[in-house]
Coordinates of C-alpha atoms (C1' of nucleotides) in Angstrom, one line a residue:
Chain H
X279 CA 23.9 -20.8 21.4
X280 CA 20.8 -23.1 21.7
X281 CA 19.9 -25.3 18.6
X282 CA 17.4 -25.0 16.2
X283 CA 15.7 -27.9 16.9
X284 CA 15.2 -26.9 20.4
X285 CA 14.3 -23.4 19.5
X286 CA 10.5 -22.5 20.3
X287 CA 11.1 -19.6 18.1
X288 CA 10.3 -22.2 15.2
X289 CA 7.0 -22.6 16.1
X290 CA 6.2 -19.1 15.1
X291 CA 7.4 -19.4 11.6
X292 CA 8.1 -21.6 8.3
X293 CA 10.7 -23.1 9.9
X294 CA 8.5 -25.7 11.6
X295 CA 7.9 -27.2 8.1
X296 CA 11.8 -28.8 8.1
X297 CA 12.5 -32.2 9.2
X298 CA 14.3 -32.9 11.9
X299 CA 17.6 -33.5 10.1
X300 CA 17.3 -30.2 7.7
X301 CA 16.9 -28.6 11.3
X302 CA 20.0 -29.8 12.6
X303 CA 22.0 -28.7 9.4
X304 CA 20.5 -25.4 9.5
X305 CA 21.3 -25.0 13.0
X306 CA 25.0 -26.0 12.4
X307 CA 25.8 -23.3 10.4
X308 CA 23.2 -20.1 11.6
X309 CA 25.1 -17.8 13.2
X310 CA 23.9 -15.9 16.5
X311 CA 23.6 -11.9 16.2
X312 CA 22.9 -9.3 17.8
X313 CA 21.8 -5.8 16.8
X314 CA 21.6 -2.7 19.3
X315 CA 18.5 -0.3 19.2
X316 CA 18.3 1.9 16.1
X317 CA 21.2 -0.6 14.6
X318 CA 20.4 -1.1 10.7
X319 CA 20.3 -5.2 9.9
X320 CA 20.3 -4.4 6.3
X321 CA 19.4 -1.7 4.1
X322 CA 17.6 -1.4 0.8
X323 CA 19.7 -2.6 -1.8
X324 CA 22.0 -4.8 -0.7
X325 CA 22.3 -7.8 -1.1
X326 CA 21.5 -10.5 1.6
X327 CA 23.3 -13.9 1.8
X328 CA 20.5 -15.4 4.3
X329 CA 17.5 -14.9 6.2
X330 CA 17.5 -13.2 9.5
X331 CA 14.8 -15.4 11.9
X332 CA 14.1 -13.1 15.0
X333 CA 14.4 -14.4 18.2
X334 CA 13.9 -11.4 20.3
X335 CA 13.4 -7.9 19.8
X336 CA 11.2 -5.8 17.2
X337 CA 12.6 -4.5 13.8
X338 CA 10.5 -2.4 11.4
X339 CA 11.1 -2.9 7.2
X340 CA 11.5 0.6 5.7
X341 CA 11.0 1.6 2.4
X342 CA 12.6 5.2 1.0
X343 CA 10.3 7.4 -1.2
X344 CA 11.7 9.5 -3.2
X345 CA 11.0 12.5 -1.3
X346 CA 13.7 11.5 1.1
X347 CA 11.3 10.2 4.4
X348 CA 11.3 6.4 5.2
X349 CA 8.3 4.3 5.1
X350 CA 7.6 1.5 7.4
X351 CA 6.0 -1.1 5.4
X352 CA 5.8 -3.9 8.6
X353 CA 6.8 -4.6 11.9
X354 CA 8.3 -7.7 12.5
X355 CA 8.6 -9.7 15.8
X356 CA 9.7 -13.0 17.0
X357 CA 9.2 -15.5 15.1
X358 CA 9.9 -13.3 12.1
X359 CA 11.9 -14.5 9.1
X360 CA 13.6 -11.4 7.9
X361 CA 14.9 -11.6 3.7
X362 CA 12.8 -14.4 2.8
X363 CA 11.4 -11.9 -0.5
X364 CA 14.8 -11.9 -1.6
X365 CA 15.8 -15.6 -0.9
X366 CA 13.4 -16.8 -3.2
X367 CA 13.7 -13.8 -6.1
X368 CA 17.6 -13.8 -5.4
X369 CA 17.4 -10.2 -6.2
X370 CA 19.0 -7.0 -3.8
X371 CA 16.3 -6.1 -1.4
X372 CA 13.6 -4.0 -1.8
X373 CA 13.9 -3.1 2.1
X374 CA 16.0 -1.5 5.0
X375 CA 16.0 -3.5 8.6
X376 CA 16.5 -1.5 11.2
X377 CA 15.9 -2.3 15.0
X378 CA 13.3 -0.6 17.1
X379 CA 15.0 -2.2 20.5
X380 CA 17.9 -4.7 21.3
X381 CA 17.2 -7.3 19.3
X382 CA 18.4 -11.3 19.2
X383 CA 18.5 -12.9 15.8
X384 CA 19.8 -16.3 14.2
X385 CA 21.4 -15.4 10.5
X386 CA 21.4 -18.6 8.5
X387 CA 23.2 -18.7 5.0
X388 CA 21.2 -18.6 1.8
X389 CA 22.8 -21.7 0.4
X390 CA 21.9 -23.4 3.5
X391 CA 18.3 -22.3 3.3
X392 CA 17.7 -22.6 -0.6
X393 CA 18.3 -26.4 -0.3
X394 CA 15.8 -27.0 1.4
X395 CA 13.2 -24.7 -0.8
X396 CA 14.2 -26.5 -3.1
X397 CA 13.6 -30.0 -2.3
X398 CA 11.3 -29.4 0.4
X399 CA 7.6 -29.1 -0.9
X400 CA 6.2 -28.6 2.6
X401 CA 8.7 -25.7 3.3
X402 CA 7.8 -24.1 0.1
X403 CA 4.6 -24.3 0.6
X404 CA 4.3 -22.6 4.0
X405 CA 6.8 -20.2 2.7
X406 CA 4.3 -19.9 -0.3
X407 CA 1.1 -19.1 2.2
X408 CA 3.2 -16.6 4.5
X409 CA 3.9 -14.4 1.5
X410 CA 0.7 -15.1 0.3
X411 CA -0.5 -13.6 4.1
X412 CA 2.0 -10.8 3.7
X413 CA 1.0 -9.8 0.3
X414 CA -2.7 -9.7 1.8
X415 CA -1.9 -7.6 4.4
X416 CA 0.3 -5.3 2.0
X417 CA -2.9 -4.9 0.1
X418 CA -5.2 -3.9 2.9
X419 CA -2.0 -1.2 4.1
X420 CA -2.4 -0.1 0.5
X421 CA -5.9 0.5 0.8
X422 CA -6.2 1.9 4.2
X423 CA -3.6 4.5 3.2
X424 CA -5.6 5.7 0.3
X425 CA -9.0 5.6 1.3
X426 CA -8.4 6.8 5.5
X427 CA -7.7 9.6 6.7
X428 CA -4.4 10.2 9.0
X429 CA -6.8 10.1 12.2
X430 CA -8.4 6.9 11.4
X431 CA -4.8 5.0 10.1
X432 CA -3.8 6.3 13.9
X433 CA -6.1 4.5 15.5
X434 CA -5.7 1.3 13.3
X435 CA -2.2 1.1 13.9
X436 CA -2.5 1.4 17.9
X437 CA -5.2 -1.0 17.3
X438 CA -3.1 -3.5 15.7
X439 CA -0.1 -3.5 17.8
X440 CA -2.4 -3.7 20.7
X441 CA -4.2 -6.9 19.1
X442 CA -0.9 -8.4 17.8
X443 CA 2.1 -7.5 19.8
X444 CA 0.1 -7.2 23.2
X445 CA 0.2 -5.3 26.2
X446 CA 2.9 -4.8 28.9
X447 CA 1.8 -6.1 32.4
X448 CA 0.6 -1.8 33.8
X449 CA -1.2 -2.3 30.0
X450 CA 1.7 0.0 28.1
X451 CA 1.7 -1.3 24.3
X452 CA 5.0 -3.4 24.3
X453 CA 6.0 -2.4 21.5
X454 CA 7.9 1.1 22.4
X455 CA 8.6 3.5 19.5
X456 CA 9.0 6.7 19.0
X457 CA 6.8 9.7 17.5
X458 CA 8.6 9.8 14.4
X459 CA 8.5 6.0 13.4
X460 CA 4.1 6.4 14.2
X461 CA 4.2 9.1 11.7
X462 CA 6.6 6.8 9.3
X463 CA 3.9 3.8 9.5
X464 CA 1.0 6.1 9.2
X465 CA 2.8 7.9 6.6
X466 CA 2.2 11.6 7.5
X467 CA 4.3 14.0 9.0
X468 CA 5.7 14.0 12.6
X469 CA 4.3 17.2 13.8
X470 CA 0.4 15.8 12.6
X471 CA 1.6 12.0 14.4
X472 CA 2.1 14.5 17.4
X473 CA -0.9 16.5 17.4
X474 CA -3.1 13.3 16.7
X475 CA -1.6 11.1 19.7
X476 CA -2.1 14.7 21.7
X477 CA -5.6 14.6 20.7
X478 CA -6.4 10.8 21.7
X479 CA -5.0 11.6 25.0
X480 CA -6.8 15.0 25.5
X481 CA -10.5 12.7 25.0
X482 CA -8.8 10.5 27.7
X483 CA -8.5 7.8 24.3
X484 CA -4.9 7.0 25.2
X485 CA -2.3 7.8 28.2
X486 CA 0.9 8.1 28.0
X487 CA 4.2 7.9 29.9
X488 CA 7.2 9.4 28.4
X489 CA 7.3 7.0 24.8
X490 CA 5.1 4.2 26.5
X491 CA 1.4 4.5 25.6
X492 CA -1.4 2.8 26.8
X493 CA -5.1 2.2 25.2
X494 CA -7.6 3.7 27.4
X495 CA -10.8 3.7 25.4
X496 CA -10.5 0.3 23.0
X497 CA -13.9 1.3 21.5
X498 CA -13.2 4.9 20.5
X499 CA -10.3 3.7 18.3
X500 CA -12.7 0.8 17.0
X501 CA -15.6 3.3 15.9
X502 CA -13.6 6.6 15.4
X503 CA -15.1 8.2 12.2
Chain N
X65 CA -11.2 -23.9 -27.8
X66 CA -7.4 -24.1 -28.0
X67 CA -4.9 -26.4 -26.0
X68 CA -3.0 -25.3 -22.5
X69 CA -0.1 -26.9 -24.5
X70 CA -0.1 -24.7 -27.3
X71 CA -1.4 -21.6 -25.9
X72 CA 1.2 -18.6 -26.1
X73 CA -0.2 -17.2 -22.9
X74 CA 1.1 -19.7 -21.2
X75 CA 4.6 -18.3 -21.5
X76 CA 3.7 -15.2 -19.6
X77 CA 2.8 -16.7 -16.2
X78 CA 3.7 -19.4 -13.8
X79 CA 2.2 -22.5 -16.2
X80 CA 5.0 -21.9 -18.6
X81 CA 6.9 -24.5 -15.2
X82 CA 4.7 -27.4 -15.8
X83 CA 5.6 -30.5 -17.5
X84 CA 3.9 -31.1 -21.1
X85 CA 2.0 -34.1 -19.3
X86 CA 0.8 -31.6 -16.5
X87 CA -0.3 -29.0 -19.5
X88 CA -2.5 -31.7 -21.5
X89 CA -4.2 -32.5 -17.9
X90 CA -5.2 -29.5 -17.0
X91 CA -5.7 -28.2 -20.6
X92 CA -8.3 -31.3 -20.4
X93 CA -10.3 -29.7 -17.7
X94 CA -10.3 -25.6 -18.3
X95 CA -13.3 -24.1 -19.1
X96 CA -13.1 -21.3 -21.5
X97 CA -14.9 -17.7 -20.2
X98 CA -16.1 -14.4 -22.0
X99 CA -16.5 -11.3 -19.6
X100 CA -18.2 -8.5 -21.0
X101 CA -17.0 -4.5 -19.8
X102 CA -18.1 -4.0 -16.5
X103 CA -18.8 -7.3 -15.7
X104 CA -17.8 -8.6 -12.5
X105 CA -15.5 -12.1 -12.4
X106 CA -15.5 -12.6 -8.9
X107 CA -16.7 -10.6 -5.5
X108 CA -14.2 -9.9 -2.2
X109 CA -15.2 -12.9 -0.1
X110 CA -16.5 -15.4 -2.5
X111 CA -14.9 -18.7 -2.2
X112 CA -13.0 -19.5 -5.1
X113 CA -13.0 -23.0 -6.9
X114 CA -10.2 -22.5 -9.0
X115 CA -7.6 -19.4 -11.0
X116 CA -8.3 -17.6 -13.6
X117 CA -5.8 -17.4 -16.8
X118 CA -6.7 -13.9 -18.8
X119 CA -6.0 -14.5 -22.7
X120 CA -7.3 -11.3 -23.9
X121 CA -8.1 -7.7 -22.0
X122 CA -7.8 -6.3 -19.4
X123 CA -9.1 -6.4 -15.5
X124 CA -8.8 -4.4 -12.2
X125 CA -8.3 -5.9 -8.6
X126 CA -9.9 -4.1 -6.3
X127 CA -10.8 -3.8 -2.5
X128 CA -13.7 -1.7 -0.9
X129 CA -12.7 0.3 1.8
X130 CA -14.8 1.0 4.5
X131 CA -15.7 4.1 3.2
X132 CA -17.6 3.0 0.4
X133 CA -15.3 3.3 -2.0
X134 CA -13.4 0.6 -4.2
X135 CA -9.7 1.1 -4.5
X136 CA -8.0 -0.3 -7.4
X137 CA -4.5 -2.9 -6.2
X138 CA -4.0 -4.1 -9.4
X139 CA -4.3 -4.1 -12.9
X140 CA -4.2 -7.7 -14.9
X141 CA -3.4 -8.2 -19.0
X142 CA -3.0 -11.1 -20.7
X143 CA -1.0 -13.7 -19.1
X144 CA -1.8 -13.0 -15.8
X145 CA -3.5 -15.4 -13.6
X146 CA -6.4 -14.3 -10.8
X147 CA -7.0 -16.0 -7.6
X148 CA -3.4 -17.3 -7.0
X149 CA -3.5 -16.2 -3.4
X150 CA -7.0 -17.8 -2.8
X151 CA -5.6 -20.7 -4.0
X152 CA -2.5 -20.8 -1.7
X153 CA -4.2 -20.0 1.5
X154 CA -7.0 -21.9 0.9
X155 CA -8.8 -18.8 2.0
X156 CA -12.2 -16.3 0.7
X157 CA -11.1 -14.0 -2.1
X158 CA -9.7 -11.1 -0.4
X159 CA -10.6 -8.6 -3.5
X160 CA -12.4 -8.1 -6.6
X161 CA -12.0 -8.1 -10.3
X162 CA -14.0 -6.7 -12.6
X163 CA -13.2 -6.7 -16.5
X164 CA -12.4 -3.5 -17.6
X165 CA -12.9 -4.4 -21.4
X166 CA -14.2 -7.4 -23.1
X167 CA -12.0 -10.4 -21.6
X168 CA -11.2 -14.0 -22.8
X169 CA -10.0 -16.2 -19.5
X170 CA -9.4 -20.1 -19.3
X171 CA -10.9 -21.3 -16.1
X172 CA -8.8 -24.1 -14.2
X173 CA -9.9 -26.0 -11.1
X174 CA -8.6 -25.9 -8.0
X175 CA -8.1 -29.4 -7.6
X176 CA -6.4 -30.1 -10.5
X177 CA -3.8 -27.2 -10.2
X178 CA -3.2 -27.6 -6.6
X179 CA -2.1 -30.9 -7.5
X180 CA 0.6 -29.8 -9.6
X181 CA 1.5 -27.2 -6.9
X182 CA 1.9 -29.8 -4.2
X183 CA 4.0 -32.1 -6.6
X184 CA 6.1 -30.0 -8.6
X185 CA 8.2 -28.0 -7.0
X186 CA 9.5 -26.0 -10.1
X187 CA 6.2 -24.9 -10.2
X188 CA 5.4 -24.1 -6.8
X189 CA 8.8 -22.1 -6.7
X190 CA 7.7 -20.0 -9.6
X191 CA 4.2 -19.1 -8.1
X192 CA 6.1 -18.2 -5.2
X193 CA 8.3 -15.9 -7.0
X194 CA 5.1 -14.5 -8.7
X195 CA 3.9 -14.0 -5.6
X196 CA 7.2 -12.5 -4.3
X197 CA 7.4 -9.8 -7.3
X198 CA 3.5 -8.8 -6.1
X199 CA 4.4 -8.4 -3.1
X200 CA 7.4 -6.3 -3.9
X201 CA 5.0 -4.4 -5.9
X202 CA 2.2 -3.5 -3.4
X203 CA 4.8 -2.5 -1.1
X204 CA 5.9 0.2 -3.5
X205 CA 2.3 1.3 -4.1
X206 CA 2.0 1.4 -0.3
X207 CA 4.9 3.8 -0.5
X208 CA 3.9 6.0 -3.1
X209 CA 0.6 6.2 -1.7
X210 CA 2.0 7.2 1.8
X211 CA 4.0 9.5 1.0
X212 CA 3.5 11.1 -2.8
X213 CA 0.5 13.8 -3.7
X214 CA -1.7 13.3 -6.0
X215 CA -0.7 14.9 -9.1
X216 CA 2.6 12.7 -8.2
X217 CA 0.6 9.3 -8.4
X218 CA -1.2 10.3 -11.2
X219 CA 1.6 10.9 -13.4
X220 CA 3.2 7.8 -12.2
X221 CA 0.0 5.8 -12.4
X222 CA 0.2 7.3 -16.5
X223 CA 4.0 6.5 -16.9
X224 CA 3.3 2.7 -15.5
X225 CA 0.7 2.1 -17.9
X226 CA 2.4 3.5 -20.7
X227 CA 5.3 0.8 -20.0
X228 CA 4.1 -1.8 -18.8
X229 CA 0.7 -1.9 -21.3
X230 CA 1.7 0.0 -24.2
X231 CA 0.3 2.1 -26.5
X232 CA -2.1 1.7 -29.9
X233 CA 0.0 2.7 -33.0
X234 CA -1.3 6.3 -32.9
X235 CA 0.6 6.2 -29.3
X236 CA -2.6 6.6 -27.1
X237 CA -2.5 4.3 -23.6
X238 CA -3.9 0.6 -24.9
X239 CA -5.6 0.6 -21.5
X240 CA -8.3 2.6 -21.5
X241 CA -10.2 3.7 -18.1
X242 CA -12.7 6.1 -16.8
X243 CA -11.6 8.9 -14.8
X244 CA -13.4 7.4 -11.9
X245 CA -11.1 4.4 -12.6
X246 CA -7.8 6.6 -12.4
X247 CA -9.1 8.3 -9.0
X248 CA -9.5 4.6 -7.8
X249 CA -5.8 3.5 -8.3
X250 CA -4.4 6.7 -7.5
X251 CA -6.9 6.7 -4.3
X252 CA -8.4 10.4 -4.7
X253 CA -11.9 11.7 -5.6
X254 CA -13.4 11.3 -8.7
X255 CA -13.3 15.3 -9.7
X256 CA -9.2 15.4 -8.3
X257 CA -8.5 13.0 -10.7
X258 CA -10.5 15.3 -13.8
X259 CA -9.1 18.1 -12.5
X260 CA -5.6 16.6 -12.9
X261 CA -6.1 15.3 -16.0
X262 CA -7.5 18.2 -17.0
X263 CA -4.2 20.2 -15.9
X264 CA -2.2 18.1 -17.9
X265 CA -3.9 18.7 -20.9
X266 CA -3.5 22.5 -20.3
X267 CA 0.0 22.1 -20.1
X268 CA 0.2 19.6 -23.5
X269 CA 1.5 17.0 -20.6
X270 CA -1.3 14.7 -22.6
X271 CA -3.9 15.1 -24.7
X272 CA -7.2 12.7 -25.3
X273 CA -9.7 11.8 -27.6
X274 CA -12.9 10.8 -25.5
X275 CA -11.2 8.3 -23.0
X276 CA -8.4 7.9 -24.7
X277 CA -5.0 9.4 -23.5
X278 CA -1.7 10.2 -25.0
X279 CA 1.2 10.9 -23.0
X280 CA 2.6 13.9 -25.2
X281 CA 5.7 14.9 -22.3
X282 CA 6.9 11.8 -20.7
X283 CA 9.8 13.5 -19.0
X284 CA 7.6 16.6 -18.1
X285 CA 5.7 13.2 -16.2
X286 CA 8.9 12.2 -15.0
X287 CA 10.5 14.6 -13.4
X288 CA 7.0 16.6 -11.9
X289 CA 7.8 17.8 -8.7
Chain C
dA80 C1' -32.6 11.5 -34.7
dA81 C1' -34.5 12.3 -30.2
dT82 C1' -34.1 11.5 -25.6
dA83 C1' -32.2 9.8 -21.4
dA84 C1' -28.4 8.5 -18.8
dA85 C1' -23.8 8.5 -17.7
dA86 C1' -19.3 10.5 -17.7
dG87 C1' -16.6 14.5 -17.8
dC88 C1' -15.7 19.1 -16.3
dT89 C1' -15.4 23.4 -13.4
dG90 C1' -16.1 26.7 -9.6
dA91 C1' -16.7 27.8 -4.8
dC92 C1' -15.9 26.5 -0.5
dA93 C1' -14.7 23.4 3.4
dA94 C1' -11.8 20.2 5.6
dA95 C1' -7.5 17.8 6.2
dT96 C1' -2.7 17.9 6.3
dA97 C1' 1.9 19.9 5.7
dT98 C1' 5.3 23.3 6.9
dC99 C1' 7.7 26.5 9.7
dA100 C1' 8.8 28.6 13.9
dT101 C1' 9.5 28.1 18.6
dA102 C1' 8.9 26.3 23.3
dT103 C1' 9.1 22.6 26.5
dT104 C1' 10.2 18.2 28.1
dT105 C1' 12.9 14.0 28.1
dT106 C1' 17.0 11.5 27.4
dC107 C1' 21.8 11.1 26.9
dT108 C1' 26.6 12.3 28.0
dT109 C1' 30.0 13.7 30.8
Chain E
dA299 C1' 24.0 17.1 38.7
dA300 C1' 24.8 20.1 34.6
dG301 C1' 24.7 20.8 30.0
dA302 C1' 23.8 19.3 25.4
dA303 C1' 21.1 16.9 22.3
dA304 C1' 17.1 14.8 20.9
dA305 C1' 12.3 14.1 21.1
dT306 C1' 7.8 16.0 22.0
dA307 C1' 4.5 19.6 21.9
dT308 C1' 1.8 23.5 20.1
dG309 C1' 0.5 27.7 17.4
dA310 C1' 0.2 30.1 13.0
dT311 C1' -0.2 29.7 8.4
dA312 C1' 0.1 27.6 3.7
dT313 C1' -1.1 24.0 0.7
dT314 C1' -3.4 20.1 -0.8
dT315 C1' -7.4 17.6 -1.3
dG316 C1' -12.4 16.7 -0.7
dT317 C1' -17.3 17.9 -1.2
dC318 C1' -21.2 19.8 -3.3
dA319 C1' -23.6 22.0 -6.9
dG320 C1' -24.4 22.8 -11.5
dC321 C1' -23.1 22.7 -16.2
dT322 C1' -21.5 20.4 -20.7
dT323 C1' -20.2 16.6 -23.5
dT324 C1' -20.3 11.9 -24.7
dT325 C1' -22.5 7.5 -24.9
dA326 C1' -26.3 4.4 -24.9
dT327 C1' -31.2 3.4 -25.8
dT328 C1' -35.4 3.8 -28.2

DNA sequence: AATAAAAGCTGACAAATATCATATTTTCTT
DNA sequence: AAGAAAATATGATATTTGTCAGCTTTTATT
């Protein structure tokens, strides 16, 4: 297993905030794992002894309502630190990993990881800002699911994977899930995440093959009503 | 005007971590504020100089949507401190507030409270826990709103006011909101909100005096379908 | 106290979304 | 390659929620 220090994966995250030396310790004792599509990392509840960094794959966070159907509150990719909410709260948490493909991960040990939040100010502080990014983007979800219609959250979330997770080399969104995890981020049902993505592709907006889709018409999404 | 040192507010937010020295510092440099009702403390996008600590009523976070319409993230009491996240990322205010009732806030600088978050760490751990438990919160939100009706939110929206706020002593809500306030949080139309309001007054869920509400069934809130 | 303005309320209807039933296609397993 | 299982697709219908219009009550202003 490669070492931390080595790993570009750091780059991506608040990982690149440790010294040298709190690198090698971390990467002494992180463990390598891997999880197998539709594998749960964790579910809401438990409680985690670390942080999951991703090194490969995608993972969505899911949230149960009460009425029994998951929400996906984010997608997380590489570079992705999965449990830091509950690292710094030590409380159970709040949401369930599971993995959208076969993904690669580094698990290092919450003791490990808490020394150095501790004692180093820079690493707090970029922990500090990336909740402070995800508590942003929580809050524009928030807003977007209770002010847009079902139609209009669609397009935004092809939109967004488009814009952050990129494209596939034919174009296909590389990010690959199905019907029922759309309808789970755009919280509505499956049959209306169905008929909606049916639609798009009827006005030649999207294409399709088997679960891959590709963005036809960037500008119809953009200025859908 | 009364001392940071001394000032019981303190021990409800994420000052209560700094040293006595750091209190009498930046108690040396707040400025006190009066909002009236209605008035607004700061507009999504302005570039904040410094946080807000409320002492006295109450004010609402919001975020316009691209429709037109404001929706309500938070709501902020006494003790709660506005423009946290600003401050962090160094970034343009990414919502609104707007006081709700006649408010009493301390204004700090940025520059001297980003000086205690960059050297003590006890105090840049509790803003990130803060900042963690908001997070934690708008993910539920995002939830609820996702994936409960209506009447759901708005008898939870009743119910989280009710505990966390508190009533007067005749037991009506001590926060007290327009109905085109309630549509805001719960994220419907002005009139759905009345008209739910208006339901649970039919069935002696509640009852009101003007703008006033009294929860009169709190499990009949509870346990609606 | 009179008036104006704002907030609250209600009905009628339209639009969006959910639910249920059932068919078709794709994927997985053997 | 065949069969089973899962995912996708679509129609019919019910339910929820939004919009518009007009009316009543409350609050603010003079």
């Amino acid at each position: 297993m490669s070492k931390c220090e080595s790993c570009i994966v750091r780059e991506f995250n608040s990982l690149k905030s440790l010294s040298r030396e709190e690198l090698m310790r971390v990467s002494a004792c992180k463990t390598g794992k891997i999880f197998r599509k539709g594998q749960v990392i964790f579910e809401e509840g438990e409680t985690l002894n670390g942080v999951y960094c991703v090194k490969d794959g995608v993972c969505k966070l899911t949230k149960l309502s009460e009425n029994g159907k998951d929400q996906v509150v984010k997608l997380v990719v590489k570079g992705g630190l999965l449990g830091k909410r509950s690292l710094v709260t030590e409380q159970k948490t709040n949401l369930s990993a599971v993995a959208l493909n076969d993904m690669e991960m580094c698990f290092i040990p919450k003791s490990e990881i808490m020394e150095d939040l501790n004692k180093n100010p820079k690493f707090t502080m970029d922990v500090l800002k990336t909740m402070a990014h995800d508590l942003k983007e929580s809050d524009e979800s928030l807003v977007n699911m209770a002010q847009k219609s079902v139609k209009r959250r669609m397009a935004e979330i092809l939109m967004y994977i488009h814009d952050n997770f990129g494209t596939d080399d034919e174009g296909y969104l590389s990010i690959v899930i199905s019907r029922e995890d759309y309808a789970s981020i755009v919280g509505t049902a499956t049959e209306s995440a169905i008929r909606i993505l049916s639609q798009f592709k009827k006005e030649d907006i999207i294409s399709t093959r088997g679960k891959q889709i590709k963005i036809e018409d960037y500008n119809a999404l953009k200025w859908m009503e």
